[in-house]
XYZ file of C-alpha atoms in Angstrom:
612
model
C -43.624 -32.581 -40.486
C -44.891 -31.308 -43.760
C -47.068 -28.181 -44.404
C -51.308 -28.974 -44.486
C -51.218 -27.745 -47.799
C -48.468 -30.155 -48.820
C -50.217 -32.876 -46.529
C -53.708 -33.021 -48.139
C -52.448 -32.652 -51.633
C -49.691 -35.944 -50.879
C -52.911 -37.416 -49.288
C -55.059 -36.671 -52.599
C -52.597 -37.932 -54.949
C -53.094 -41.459 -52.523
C -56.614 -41.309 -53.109
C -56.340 -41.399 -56.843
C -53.107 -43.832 -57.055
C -55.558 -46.441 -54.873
C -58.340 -45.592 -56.969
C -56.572 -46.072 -60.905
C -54.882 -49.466 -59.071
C -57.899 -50.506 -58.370
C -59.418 -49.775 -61.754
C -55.941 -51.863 -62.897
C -57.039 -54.746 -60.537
C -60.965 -54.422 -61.689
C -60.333 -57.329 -64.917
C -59.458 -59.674 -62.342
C -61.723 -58.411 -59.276
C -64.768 -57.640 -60.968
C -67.781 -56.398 -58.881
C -66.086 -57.867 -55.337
C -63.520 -55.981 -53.358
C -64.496 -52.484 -54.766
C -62.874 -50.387 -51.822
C -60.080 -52.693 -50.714
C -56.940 -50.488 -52.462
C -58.299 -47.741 -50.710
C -57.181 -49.030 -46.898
C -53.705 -48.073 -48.061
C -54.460 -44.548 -49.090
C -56.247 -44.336 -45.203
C -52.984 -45.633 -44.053
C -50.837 -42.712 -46.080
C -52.921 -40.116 -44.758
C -52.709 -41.014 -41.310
C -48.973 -41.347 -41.045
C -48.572 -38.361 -42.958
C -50.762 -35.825 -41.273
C -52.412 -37.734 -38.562
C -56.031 -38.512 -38.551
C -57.970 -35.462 -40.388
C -56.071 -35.721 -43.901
C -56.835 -39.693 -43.154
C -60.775 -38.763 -43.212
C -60.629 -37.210 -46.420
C -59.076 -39.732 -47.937
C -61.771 -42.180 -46.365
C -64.218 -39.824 -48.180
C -62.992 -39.162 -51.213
C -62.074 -42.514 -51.692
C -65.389 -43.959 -51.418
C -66.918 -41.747 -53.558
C -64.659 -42.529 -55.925
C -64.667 -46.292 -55.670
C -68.339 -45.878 -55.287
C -69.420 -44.516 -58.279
C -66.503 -46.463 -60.285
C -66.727 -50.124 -58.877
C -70.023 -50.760 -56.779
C -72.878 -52.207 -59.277
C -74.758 -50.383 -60.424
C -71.844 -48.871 -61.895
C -72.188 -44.970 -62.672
C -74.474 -43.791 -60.200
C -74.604 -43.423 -56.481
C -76.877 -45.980 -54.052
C -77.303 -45.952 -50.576
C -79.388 -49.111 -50.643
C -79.181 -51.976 -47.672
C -76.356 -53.752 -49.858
C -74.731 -50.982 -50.362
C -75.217 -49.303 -46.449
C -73.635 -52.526 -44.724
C -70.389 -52.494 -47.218
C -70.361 -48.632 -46.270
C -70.102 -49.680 -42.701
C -67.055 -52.318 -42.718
C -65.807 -50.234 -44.431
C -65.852 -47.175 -42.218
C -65.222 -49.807 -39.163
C -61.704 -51.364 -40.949
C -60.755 -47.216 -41.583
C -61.458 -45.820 -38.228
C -59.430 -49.025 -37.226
C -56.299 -47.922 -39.212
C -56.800 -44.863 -38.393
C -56.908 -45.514 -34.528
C -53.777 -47.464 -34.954
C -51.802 -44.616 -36.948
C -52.562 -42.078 -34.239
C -51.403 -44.027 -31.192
C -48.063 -44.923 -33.309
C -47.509 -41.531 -34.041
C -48.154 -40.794 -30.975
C -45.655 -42.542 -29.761
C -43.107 -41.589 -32.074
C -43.401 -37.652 -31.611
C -41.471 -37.967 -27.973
C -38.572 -39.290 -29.332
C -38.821 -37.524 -32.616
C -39.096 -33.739 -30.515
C -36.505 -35.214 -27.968
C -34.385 -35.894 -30.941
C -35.187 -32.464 -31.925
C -34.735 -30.534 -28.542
C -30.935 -32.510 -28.512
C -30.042 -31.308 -31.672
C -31.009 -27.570 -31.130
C -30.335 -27.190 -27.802
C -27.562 -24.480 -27.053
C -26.294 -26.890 -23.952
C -23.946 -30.016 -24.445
C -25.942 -32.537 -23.882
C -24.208 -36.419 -23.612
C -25.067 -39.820 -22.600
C -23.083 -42.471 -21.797
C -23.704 -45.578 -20.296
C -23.365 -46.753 -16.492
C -19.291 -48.058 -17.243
C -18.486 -44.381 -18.859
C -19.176 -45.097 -22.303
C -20.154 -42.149 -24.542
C -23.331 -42.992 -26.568
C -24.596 -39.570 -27.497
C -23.018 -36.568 -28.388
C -25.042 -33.804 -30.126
C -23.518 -30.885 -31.829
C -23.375 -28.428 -29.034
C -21.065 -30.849 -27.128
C -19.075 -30.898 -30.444
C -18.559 -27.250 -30.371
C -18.357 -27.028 -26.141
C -15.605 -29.871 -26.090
C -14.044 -29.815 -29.634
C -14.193 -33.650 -30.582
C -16.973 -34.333 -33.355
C -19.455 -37.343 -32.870
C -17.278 -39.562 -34.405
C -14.525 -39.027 -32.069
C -16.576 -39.139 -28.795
C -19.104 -41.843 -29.215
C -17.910 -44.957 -28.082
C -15.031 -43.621 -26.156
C -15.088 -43.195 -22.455
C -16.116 -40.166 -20.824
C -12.825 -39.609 -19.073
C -11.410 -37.627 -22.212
C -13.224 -34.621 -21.507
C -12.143 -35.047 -17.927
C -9.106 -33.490 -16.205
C -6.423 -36.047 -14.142
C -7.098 -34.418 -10.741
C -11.337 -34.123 -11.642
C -11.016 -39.020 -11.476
C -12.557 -39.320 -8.885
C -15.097 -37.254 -8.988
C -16.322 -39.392 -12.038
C -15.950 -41.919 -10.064
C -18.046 -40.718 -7.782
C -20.747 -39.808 -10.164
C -20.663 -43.248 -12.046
C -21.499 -44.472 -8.685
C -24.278 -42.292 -7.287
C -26.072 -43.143 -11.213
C -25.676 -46.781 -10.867
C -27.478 -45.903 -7.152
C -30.410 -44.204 -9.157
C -29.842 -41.048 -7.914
C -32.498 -38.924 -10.235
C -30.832 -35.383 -10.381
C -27.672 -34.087 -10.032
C -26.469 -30.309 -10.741
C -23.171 -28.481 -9.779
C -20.414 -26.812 -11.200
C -17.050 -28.285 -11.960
C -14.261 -28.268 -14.312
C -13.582 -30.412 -18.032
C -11.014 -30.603 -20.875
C -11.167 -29.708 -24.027
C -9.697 -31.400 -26.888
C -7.231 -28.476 -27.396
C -6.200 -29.059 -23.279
C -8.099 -26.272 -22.574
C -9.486 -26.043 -18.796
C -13.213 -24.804 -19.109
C -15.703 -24.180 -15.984
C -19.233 -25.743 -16.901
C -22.581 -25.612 -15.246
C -23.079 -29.852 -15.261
C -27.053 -31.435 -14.833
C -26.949 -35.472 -14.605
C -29.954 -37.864 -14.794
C -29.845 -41.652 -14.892
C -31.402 -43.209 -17.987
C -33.568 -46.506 -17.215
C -34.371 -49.137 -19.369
C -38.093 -50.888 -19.846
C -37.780 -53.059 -16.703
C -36.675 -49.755 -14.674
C -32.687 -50.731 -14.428
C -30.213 -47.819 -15.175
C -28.509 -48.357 -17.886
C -26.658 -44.891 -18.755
C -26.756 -41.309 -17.835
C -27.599 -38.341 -19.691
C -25.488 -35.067 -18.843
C -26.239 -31.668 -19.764
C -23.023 -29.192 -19.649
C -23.232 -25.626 -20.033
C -20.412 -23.363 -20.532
C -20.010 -20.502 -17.441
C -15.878 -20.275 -17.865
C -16.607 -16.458 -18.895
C -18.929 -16.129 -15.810
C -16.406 -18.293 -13.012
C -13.570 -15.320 -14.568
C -15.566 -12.786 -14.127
C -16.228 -13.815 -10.766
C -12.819 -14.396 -9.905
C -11.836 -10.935 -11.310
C -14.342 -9.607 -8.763
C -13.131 -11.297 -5.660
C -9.837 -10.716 -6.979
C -10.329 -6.646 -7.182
C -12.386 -7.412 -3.347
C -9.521 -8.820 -1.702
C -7.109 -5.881 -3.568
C -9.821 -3.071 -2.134
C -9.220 -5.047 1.473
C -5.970 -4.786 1.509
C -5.374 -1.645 0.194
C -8.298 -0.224 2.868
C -5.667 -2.221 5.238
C -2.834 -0.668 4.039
C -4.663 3.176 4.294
C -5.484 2.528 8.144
C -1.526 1.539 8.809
C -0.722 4.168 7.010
C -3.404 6.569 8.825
C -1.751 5.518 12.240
C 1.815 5.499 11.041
C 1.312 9.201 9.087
C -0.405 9.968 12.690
C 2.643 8.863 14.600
C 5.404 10.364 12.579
C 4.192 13.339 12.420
C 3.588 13.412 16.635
C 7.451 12.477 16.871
C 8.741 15.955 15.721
C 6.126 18.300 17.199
C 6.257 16.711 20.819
C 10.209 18.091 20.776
C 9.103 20.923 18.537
C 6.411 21.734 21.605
C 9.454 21.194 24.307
C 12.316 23.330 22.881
C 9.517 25.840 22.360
C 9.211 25.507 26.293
C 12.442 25.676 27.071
C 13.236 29.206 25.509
C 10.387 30.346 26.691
C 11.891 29.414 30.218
C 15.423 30.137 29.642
C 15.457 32.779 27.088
C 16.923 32.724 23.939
C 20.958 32.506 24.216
C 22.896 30.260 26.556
C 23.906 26.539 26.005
C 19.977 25.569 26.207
C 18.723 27.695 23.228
C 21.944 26.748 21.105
C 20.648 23.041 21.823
C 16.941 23.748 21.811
C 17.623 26.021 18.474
C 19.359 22.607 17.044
C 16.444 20.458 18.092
C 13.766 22.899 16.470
C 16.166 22.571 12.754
C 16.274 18.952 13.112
C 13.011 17.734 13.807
C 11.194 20.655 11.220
C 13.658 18.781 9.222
C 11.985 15.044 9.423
C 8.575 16.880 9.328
C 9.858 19.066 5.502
C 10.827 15.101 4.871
C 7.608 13.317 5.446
C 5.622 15.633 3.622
C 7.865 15.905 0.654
C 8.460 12.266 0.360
C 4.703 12.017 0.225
C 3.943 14.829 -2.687
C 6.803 13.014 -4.588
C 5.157 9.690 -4.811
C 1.981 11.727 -5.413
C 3.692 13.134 -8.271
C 5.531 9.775 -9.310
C 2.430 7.734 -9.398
C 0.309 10.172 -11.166
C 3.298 10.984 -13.919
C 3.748 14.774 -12.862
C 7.150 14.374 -11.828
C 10.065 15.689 -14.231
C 13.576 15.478 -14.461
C 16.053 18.942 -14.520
C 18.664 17.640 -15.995
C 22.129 18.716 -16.517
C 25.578 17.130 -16.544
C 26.764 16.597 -12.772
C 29.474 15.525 -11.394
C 28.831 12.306 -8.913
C 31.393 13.016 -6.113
C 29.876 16.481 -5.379
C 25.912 14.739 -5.039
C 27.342 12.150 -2.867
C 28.994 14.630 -0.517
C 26.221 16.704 -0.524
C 24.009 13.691 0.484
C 26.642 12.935 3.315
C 26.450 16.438 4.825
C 22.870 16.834 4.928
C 23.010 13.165 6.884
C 26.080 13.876 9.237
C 24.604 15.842 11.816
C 22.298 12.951 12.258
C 24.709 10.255 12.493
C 27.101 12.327 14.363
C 23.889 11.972 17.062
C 23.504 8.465 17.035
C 27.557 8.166 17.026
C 27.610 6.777 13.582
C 30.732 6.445 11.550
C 30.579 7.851 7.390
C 33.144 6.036 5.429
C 33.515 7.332 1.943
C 35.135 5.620 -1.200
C 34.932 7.815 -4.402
C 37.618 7.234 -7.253
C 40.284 9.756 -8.292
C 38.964 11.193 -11.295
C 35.174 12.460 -11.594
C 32.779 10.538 -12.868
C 29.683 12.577 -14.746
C 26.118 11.763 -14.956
C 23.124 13.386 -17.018
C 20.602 14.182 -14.052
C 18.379 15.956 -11.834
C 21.550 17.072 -9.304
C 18.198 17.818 -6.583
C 16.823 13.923 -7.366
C 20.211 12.093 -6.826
C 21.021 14.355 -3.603
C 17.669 13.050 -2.813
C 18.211 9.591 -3.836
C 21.453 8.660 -1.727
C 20.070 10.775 1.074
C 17.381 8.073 1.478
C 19.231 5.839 1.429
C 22.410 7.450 4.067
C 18.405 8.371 5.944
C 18.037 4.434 5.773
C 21.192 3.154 6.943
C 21.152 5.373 9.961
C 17.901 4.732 10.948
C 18.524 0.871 10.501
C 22.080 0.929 12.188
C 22.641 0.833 15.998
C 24.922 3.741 17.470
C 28.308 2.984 17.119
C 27.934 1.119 13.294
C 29.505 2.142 10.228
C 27.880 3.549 6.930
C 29.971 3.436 4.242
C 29.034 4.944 0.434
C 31.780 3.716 -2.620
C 31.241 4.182 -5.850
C 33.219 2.875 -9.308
C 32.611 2.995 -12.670
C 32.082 0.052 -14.675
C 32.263 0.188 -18.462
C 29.158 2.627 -19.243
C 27.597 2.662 -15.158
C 28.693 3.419 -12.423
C 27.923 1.687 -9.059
C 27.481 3.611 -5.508
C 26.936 1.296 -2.552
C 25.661 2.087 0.399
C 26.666 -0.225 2.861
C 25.500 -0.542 6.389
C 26.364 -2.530 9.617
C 22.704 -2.397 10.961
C 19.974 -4.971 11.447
C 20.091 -7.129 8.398
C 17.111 -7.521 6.209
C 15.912 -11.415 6.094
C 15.776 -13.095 2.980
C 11.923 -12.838 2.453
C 12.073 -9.335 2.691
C 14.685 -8.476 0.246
C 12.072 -9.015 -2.722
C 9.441 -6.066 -1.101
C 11.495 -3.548 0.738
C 11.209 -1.049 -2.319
C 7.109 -1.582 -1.746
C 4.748 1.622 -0.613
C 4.545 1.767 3.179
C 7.083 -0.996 3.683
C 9.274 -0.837 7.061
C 11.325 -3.495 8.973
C 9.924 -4.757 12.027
C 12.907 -5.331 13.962
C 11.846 -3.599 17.735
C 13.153 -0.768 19.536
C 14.426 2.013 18.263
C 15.346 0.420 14.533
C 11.481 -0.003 13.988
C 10.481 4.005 14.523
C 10.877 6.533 11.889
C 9.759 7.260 8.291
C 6.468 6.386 6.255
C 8.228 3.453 4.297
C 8.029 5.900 1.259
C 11.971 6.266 0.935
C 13.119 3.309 -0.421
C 10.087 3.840 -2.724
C 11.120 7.104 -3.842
C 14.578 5.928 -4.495
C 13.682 2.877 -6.750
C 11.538 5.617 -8.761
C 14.140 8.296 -9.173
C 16.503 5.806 -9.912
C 14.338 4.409 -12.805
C 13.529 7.567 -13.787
C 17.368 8.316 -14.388
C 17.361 4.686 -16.624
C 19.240 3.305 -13.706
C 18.352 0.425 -11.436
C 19.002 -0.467 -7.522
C 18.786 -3.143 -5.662
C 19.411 -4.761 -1.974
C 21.129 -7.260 0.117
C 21.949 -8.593 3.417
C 23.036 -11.882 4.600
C 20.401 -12.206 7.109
C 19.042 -10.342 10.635
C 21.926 -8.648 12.465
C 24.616 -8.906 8.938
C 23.747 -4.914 7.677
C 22.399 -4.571 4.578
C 23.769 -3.206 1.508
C 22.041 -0.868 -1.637
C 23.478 -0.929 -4.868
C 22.530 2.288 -7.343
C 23.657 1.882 -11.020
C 23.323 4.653 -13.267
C 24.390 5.802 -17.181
C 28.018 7.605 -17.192
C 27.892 10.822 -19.196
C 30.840 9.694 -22.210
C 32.619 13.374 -22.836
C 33.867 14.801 -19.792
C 31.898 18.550 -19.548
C 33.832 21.671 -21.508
C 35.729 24.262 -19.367
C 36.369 27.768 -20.151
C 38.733 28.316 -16.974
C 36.181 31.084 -15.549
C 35.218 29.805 -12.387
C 31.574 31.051 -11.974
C 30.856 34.454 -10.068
C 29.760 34.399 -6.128
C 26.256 34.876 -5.058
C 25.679 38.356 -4.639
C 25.614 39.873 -0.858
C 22.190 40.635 -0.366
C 20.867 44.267 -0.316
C 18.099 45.691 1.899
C 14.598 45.476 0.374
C 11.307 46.499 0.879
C 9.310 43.504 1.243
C 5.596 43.137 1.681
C 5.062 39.378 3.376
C 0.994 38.040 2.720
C -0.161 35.182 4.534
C -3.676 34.429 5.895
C -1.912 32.772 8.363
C -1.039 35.256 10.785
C 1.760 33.747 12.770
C 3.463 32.751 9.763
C 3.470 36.519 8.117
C 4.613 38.079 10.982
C 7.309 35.481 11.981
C 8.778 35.660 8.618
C 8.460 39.585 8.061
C 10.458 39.444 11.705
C 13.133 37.564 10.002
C 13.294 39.531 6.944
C 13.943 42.507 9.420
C 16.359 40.910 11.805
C 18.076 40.209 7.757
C 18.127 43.961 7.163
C 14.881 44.347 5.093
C 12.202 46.492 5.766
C 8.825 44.265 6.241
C 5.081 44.968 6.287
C 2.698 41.926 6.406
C -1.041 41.680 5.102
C -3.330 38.785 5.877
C -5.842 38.913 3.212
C -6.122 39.703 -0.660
C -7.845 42.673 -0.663
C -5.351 44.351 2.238
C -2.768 42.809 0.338
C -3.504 45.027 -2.540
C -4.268 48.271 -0.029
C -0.712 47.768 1.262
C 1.276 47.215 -1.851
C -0.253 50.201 -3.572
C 0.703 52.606 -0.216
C 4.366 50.661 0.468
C 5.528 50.208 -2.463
C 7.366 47.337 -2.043
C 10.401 45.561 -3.951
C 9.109 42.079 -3.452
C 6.182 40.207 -2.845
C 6.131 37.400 -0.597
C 2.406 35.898 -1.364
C 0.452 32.998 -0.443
C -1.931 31.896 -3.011
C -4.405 29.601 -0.648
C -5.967 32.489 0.445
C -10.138 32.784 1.487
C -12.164 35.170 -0.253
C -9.703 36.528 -2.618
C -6.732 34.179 -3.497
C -2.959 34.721 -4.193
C -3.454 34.437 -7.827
C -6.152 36.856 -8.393
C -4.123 39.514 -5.951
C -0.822 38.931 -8.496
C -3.101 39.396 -11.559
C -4.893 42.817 -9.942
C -0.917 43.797 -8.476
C 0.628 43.640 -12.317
C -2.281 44.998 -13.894
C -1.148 48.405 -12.340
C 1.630 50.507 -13.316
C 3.241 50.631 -10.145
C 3.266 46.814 -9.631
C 4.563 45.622 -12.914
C 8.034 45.459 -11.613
C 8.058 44.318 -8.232
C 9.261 40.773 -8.073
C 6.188 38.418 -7.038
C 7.127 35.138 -5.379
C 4.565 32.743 -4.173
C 4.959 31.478 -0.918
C 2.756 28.690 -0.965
C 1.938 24.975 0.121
C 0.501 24.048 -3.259
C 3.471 22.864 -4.903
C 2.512 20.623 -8.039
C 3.366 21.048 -11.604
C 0.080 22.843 -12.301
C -0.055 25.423 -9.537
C 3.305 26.472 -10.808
C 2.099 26.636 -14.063
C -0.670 28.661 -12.657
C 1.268 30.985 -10.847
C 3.862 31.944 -13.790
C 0.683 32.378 -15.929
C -0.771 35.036 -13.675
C 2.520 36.857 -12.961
C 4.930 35.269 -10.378
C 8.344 35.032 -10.990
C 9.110 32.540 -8.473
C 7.564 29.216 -6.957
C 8.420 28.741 -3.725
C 6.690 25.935 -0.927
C 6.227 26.265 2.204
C 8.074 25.434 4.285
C 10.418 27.714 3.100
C 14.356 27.690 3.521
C 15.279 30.753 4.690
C 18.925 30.562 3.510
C 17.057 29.957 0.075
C 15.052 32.739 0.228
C 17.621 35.373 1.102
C 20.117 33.489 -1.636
C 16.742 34.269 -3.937
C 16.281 37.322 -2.601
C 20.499 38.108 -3.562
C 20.608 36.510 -7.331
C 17.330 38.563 -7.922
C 18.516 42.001 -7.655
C 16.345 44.885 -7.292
C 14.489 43.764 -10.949
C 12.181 40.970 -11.203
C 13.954 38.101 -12.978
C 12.576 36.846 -15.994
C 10.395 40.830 -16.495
């Protein structure tokens, strides 16, 4: 469609090419036929710019013919002659013109269909009722990757996927049924193989006589929008099972942590009743030890993943000699296998093998997994830890004559929160977090472990492999000196916690230490300044005025700048130690505290603060 400027000047230049032919034709016509090259220019106008450029040229024309060709030449007339040519000749251009205007009107459908096609950001294709590709406009080229000239004529199956047959089947049929509209979402091939998700509108196509003859399908690309939505119900049914996973752990944190205080609560009530010697306290005292034990265990096991998952968790490392973390490992386990009438069975080779490591992590690490293998074997079985060095590893096994773990557990049992569900007494204990905590230490020491069992009822078997240090360690023949025999201190024990100040200021006395207790930060600071003390025992997670801010106000005076500040707290990450040696403390310490620890402290600290 051209311009109107462009429009009535083509249509002008008509008008005077149908008026010089005519004066070309005029020694042969003579006075007859004066207007009849103009019908032509009428015709130009109209199919150019429809019917107003057409009436200009109708004007102009016969003017010019007019004035040119009608006698009396040179002038003007409007006479009766003259009046009834004027009419045919308006009658034969309005006819022309009526006849341009219904063709073009005809035309501009197809021509703005043809148009719409073209520029239309959807694929849109036709093909005919047997498959047949007859259209493809340049969307569909960019949407399915084969140009025109590869599609058209081909069948429609090349954009379709082998398992997505039938359904063309099925829509081949439902067209040739004259179904008018048809809209859903499925999947087609590119010419690259790719898979892509479209958005898919079908209409028959119908011929004069109303018979469908093709189809016409308009795709639209949605593969970013069918991702997206699969990455949300993906992340939905992660949220589910993750809100799953916190109420089982809810009820199992809620359950293991009832096991130990119900015999906590008893052997409390048996002292109470029998007093505190005889045969019952010794056992009741043993009880207490064991089951404040699993309770220490559950809560460290959960700040360690804490700290594993969230990257706060560092290595001490130091060359260590295997045999002694493995027997250490065994000790701490014995008393509990010795209960259940479990048999250790340990393989270590002659000469000592040496690792680079966190001595604390690995005694932790194959205490899990003794933990494990008693928990897992019936009373009676045998739990047997080797170990033998293999080029640069070395390989400890714990091995285990217990329940068997089936094959399609073998893949998950390092998981979060994962336990065997074999019944009875093999099914209780533990939060699932140890075999967790193992595979992460291990890691962490560029080692690896895995499992095995032959099946339910077969044992099971763990397999640690770790770096061997190359260069056995340097000795100097001085064996190191003995801890120090503690001497008496003054000791000043702060706790909000009332209970816990005054049971461990009792113990520091029964030790041979003099003990005062405070139960707030601002008494704290009263006492200290009128006692005097040697040490500090101070909880920071104090109300009103916390541990830190009493240790900052303690050293700021002269008579506190030596005493040696420990925390005593339950805040035991990274940063609150950080915290705590930034405001003064010269020792860390969480709660629950170790008692043989703390007088061993207490011993190796002398009557200076270390570190001051």
């Amino acid at each position: 469609m051209h311009k109107p400027g462009v429009t009535y000047g083509l249509t002008l230049v008509a008008v005077t090419a149908a008026v010089l032919l005519r004066w070309l034709l005029d020694p042969v016509l003579g006075d007859s036929l004066p207007l009849v090259t103009l019908y032509g220019a009428v015709a130009f106008g109209v199919w150019i710019g429809g019917w107003r450029p057409a009436l200009v040229a109708v004007l102009l024309g016969y003017i010019a013919c007019s004035y040119f060709f009608i006698v009396p030449r040179g002038v003007i007339l409007l006479d009766v002659p003259t009046l009834v040519g004027l009419t045919a000749y308006l009658i034969t251009c309005s006819i022309i013109i009526g006849f341009g205007e219904a063709m073009r009107t005809s035309q501009r459908p197809s021509r703005l269909l043809a148009s719409i096609v073209e520029s239309s950001d959807d694929a849109i294709v036709s093909k005919t009722v047997d498959g047949v590709i007859q259209s493809w406009n340049a969307s569909a080229e960019r949407l399915f990757g084969y140009t025109a000239a590869e599609a058209i004529g081909r069948h429609i199956t090349i954009i379709i996927p082998p398992d997505r047959q039938d359904e063309e089947k099925e829509i081949l049929g439902r067209i040739r049924a004259g179904e008018r509209v048809e809209h859903f979402e499925t999947v087609r091939l590119r010419k690259d193989g790719q898979h892509i998700y479209i958005s898919l509108t079908i209409s028959p196509v119908f011929d004069e006589s109303g018979k469908v003859v093709g189809a016409s399908k308009t795709a639209r690309d949605i593969t970013d929008r069918k991702k997206a939505e699969e990455k949300i119900h993906s992340l939905l049914a992660e949220l589910q099972q993750a809100d799953r996973h916190k109420d089982e752990f809810l009820a199992l944190l809620a359950h293991e942590l009832r096991g130990p205080l119900a015999p906590l609560r008893n052997t409390l009530e048996i002292i109470k009743r029998t007093g505190d010697s005889g045969n019952e306290a010794i056992d009741a005292h043993g009880t207490m030890d064991r089951q404040l034990g699993q309770l220490v265990r559950l809560v460290d096991d959960l700040l360690d993943i804490s700290r594993i998952t969230h990257g706060k968790l560092g290595l001490a490392r130091e060359r260590v000699e295997l045999a002694q973390i493995i027997n250490q490992a065994v000790e701490a386990l014995r008393p509990l296998a010795e209960s259940k009438e479990q048999r250790f069975i340990i393989g270590l080779p002659p000469r000592p093998i040496y690792l680079n490591a966190d001595p604390a992590r690995l005694v932790q690490v194959f205490g899990n997994l003794l933990n494990n293998a008693c928990k897992y074997t019936p009373p009676g079985g045998r739990i047997s830890v080797t170990a033998e060095q293999a080029g640069s590893e070395v390989l400890v096994k714990v091995k285990d004559t217990g329940v068997g773990i089936p094959a399609d557990r073998l893949t998950n049992v390092f998981e979060m929160f994962t336990q065997l569900d074999q019944g009875g007494e093999a099914s209780q204990g533990g939060l699932g977090l140890g075999l967790t905590l193992v595979k992460r230490l291990v890691e962490m020491h560029d080692g690896s472990v895995t499992a095995h069992s032959e099946g339910p009822g077969k044992g099971s078997e763990f397999v640690v492999r770790l770096p061997v240090m190359s260069a056995p360690p340097t000795s100097n023949g001085v064996l190191p000196e003995s801890t120090p025999a503690a001497k008496p201190r003054r000791i000043l024990v702060v706790d909000d916690n009332t209970d816990a100040a005054s049971s461990l200021a009792m113990l520091l006395k029964i030790s041979g230490n003099e003990a005062h207790t405070a139960n707030e930060g601002a008494e704290a600071i009263e006492v200290a300044e009128a006692f005097r003390p040697d040490v500090v025992l101070l909880d920071i997670g104090m109300p009103n005025l916390d541990g830190l801010e009493v240790c900052r106000r303690i050293r700021a005076q002269p008579w506190g700048r030596d005493m040696l500040m420990i925390a005593l707290t339950g805040w035991g990450q990274e940063e609150d130690r950080r915290k705590s040696k930034d405001v003064g403390f010269d020792h860390h310490l969480v709660k629950p505290v170790d008692f043989p620890t703390l007088v061993r402290l207490l011993a190796e600290s002398g009557n200076e603060a270390v570190g001051r």
